[in-house]
Amino acid sequence: DDMLKLMADHYLGPQFAAVAGLIFAALLLSAVNTAVTDLVSIQFMMARDRELPGWFAGLNRWGMPVLPLLVATVMAAVTLLMAPDVGILAELYAIGVVGAITINLGVCGTNHRLQIRHWERAGMLLLAAIMFLVWLTIAWEKPRALYFAGGILIAGLIARLSVRNY
């Protein structure tokens, strides 16, 4: 973060560094918006599928799931408090995005009900394998990101197991 600003300032000038800082801020804001939106959607759908308690499916008068929005907002705030450095946030974002893309490509590539050509399926599976190797590299090089992703996964599985056994 600071290194990028320093390099931008040195090589391209302070105006470019300021614009680059605004662009990075917009990208991080977009990442937070994506994370909150996705977490709200996941909780709502899990409640509809009876994987979470029914009150997670409660909507306000504008059609927004209230409890999932609260949980997602608090989780985003806690994450920002625990990782105030932009570099750490980038690690967490990278492992999540690469993992999501890997899963999506793998699932689409192995779903034979999808009407796609053989070469498209093979391409998806090849890309999934490459993305998995990228994910492994991130996990190896950035252990904080791996612990974060693993913690989120374990918390979600524990919540799901608790509800199913309740």
Tab-separated table of C-alpha atoms in Angstrom:
chain	number	residue	atom	x	y	z
A	1	ASP	CA	0.000	0.000	0.000
A	2	ASP	CA	2.566	2.570	1.099
A	3	MET	CA	5.101	1.148	-1.344
A	4	LEU	CA	2.667	1.563	-4.246
A	5	LYS	CA	1.980	5.145	-3.226
A	6	LEU	CA	5.686	5.868	-2.880
A	7	MET	CA	6.455	4.378	-6.308
A	8	ALA	CA	3.539	6.179	-7.955
A	9	ASP	CA	4.627	9.452	-6.371
A	10	HIS	CA	8.291	8.993	-7.331
A	11	TYR	CA	7.828	7.816	-10.915
A	12	LEU	CA	4.594	9.474	-11.986
A	13	GLY	CA	4.060	12.363	-9.598
A	14	PRO	CA	1.868	13.211	-6.607
A	15	GLN	CA	-1.265	13.737	-8.719
A	16	PHE	CA	-1.077	10.187	-10.049
A	17	ALA	CA	-0.434	8.867	-6.544
A	18	ALA	CA	-3.565	10.661	-5.294
A	19	VAL	CA	-5.678	9.273	-8.152
A	20	ALA	CA	-4.253	5.772	-7.588
A	21	GLY	CA	-5.126	6.049	-3.884
A	22	LEU	CA	-8.723	6.959	-4.745
A	23	ILE	CA	-8.966	4.059	-7.180
A	24	PHE	CA	-7.632	1.610	-4.562
A	25	ALA	CA	-10.115	2.996	-2.024
A	26	ALA	CA	-12.974	2.482	-4.511
A	27	LEU	CA	-11.818	-1.081	-5.158
A	28	LEU	CA	-11.769	-1.839	-1.433
A	29	LEU	CA	-15.219	-0.303	-1.002
A	30	SER	CA	-16.436	-2.502	-3.848
A	31	ALA	CA	-14.902	-5.558	-2.145
A	32	VAL	CA	-16.694	-4.745	1.123
A	33	ASN	CA	-19.974	-4.246	-0.740
A	34	THR	CA	-19.535	-7.595	-2.493
A	35	ALA	CA	-18.715	-9.376	0.766
A	36	VAL	CA	-21.706	-7.910	2.641
A	37	THR	CA	-24.122	-8.534	-0.234
A	38	ASP	CA	-22.958	-12.115	-0.701
A	39	LEU	CA	-23.091	-12.874	3.012
A	40	VAL	CA	-26.645	-11.511	3.222
A	41	SER	CA	-27.682	-13.630	0.227
A	42	ILE	CA	-26.045	-16.778	1.592
A	43	GLN	CA	-27.687	-16.420	5.013
A	44	PHE	CA	-31.084	-15.695	3.478
A	45	MET	CA	-30.938	-18.694	1.146
A	46	MET	CA	-29.701	-20.975	3.929
A	47	ALA	CA	-32.657	-19.853	6.047
A	48	ARG	CA	-35.039	-20.547	3.143
A	49	ASP	CA	-33.475	-24.021	2.799
A	50	ARG	CA	-33.867	-24.548	6.556
A	51	GLU	CA	-30.086	-24.649	7.040
A	52	LEU	CA	-30.325	-21.598	9.347
A	53	PRO	CA	-33.177	-20.572	11.663
A	54	GLY	CA	-36.228	-19.059	9.960
A	55	TRP	CA	-35.702	-15.601	11.437
A	56	PHE	CA	-32.747	-15.189	9.060
A	57	ALA	CA	-35.324	-15.087	6.250
A	58	GLY	CA	-37.300	-12.188	7.765
A	59	LEU	CA	-37.595	-9.225	5.407
A	60	ASN	CA	-38.133	-5.547	6.133
A	61	ARG	CA	-40.662	-3.487	4.180
A	62	TRP	CA	-38.135	-2.948	1.354
A	63	GLY	CA	-37.498	-6.690	0.953
A	64	MET	CA	-34.094	-6.742	2.677
A	65	PRO	CA	-33.269	-9.584	5.088
A	66	VAL	CA	-32.738	-7.682	8.350
A	67	LEU	CA	-30.825	-10.143	10.525
A	68	PRO	CA	-28.448	-11.281	7.738
A	69	LEU	CA	-27.690	-7.631	6.947
A	70	LEU	CA	-26.868	-6.966	10.589
A	71	VAL	CA	-24.654	-10.068	10.831
A	72	ALA	CA	-22.863	-9.257	7.555
A	73	THR	CA	-22.260	-5.636	8.557
A	74	VAL	CA	-20.906	-6.598	11.971
A	75	MET	CA	-18.659	-9.261	10.419
A	76	ALA	CA	-17.283	-6.743	7.899
A	77	ALA	CA	-16.632	-4.217	10.668
A	78	VAL	CA	-14.924	-6.817	12.869
A	79	THR	CA	-12.778	-7.914	9.931
A	80	LEU	CA	-11.732	-4.306	9.298
A	81	LEU	CA	-10.902	-3.854	12.973
A	82	MET	CA	-8.861	-7.057	13.072
A	83	ALA	CA	-7.019	-6.282	9.812
A	84	PRO	CA	-6.701	-2.495	9.471
A	85	ASP	CA	-3.756	-2.789	7.050
A	86	VAL	CA	-4.690	-2.703	3.357
A	87	GLY	CA	-2.141	-5.413	2.578
A	88	ILE	CA	-3.755	-7.845	5.013
A	89	LEU	CA	-7.209	-7.031	3.642
A	90	ALA	CA	-5.910	-7.709	0.133
A	91	GLU	CA	-4.677	-11.139	1.280
A	92	LEU	CA	-8.081	-11.987	2.745
A	93	TYR	CA	-9.846	-10.769	-0.380
A	94	ALA	CA	-7.502	-12.676	-2.695
A	95	ILE	CA	-7.917	-16.058	-1.020
A	96	GLY	CA	-11.697	-15.630	-0.960
A	97	VAL	CA	-12.052	-14.526	-4.572
A	98	VAL	CA	-9.676	-17.149	-5.941
A	99	GLY	CA	-11.427	-19.829	-3.869
A	100	ALA	CA	-14.867	-18.750	-5.094
A	101	ILE	CA	-13.751	-18.725	-8.730
A	102	THR	CA	-12.125	-22.149	-8.316
A	103	ILE	CA	-15.287	-23.643	-6.832
A	104	ASN	CA	-17.507	-22.058	-9.482
A	105	LEU	CA	-15.370	-23.299	-12.375
A	106	GLY	CA	-15.054	-26.768	-10.839
A	107	VAL	CA	-18.759	-27.133	-10.161
A	108	CYS	CA	-19.745	-25.897	-13.625
A	109	GLY	CA	-17.131	-28.131	-15.245
A	110	THR	CA	-18.350	-31.256	-13.464
A	111	ASN	CA	-22.091	-30.571	-13.805
A	112	HIS	CA	-23.115	-32.726	-16.734
A	113	ARG	CA	-26.613	-31.269	-16.757
A	114	LEU	CA	-25.151	-28.046	-18.151
A	115	GLN	CA	-25.456	-27.993	-21.917
A	116	ILE	CA	-21.895	-26.983	-22.785
A	117	ARG	CA	-19.455	-28.304	-25.352
A	118	HIS	CA	-16.759	-30.805	-24.332
A	119	TRP	CA	-13.961	-28.345	-25.026
A	120	GLU	CA	-15.705	-25.724	-22.869
A	121	ARG	CA	-16.047	-28.227	-20.020
A	122	ALA	CA	-12.391	-29.218	-20.388
A	123	GLY	CA	-11.395	-25.549	-20.398
A	124	MET	CA	-13.362	-24.902	-17.229
A	125	LEU	CA	-11.771	-27.855	-15.483
A	126	LEU	CA	-8.295	-26.786	-16.628
A	127	LEU	CA	-8.911	-23.250	-15.359
A	128	ALA	CA	-10.274	-24.667	-12.092
A	129	ALA	CA	-7.073	-26.687	-11.666
A	130	ILE	CA	-4.911	-23.628	-12.374
A	131	MET	CA	-6.961	-21.482	-9.989
A	132	PHE	CA	-6.662	-24.185	-7.330
A	133	LEU	CA	-2.879	-24.028	-7.677
A	134	VAL	CA	-3.067	-20.234	-7.336
A	135	TRP	CA	-5.231	-20.700	-4.231
A	136	LEU	CA	-2.693	-23.131	-2.763
A	137	THR	CA	0.068	-20.611	-3.449
A	138	ILE	CA	-1.847	-17.870	-1.648
A	139	ALA	CA	-2.574	-20.237	1.237
A	140	TRP	CA	1.121	-21.159	1.504
A	141	GLU	CA	2.489	-17.622	1.154
A	142	LYS	CA	-0.206	-15.848	3.197
A	143	PRO	CA	-1.024	-18.053	6.214
A	144	ARG	CA	-3.164	-15.315	7.815
A	145	ALA	CA	-5.467	-15.497	4.812
A	146	LEU	CA	-5.639	-19.294	5.113
A	147	TYR	CA	-6.488	-19.083	8.821
A	148	PHE	CA	-9.153	-16.468	8.083
A	149	ALA	CA	-10.752	-18.511	5.291
A	150	GLY	CA	-10.551	-21.681	7.372
A	151	GLY	CA	-12.086	-19.924	10.378
A	152	ILE	CA	-14.983	-18.621	8.295
A	153	LEU	CA	-15.539	-22.070	6.796
A	154	ILE	CA	-15.443	-23.806	10.180
A	155	ALA	CA	-17.797	-21.229	11.741
A	156	GLY	CA	-20.266	-21.689	8.894
A	157	LEU	CA	-20.146	-25.479	9.104
A	158	ILE	CA	-20.599	-25.380	12.886
A	159	ALA	CA	-23.607	-23.057	12.507
A	160	ARG	CA	-25.103	-25.355	9.864
A	161	LEU	CA	-24.507	-28.472	11.975
A	162	SER	CA	-26.008	-26.787	15.033
A	163	VAL	CA	-29.179	-25.854	13.173
A	164	ARG	CA	-29.554	-29.270	11.558
A	165	ASN	CA	-29.200	-30.999	14.931
A	166	TYR	CA	-31.442	-28.517	16.765
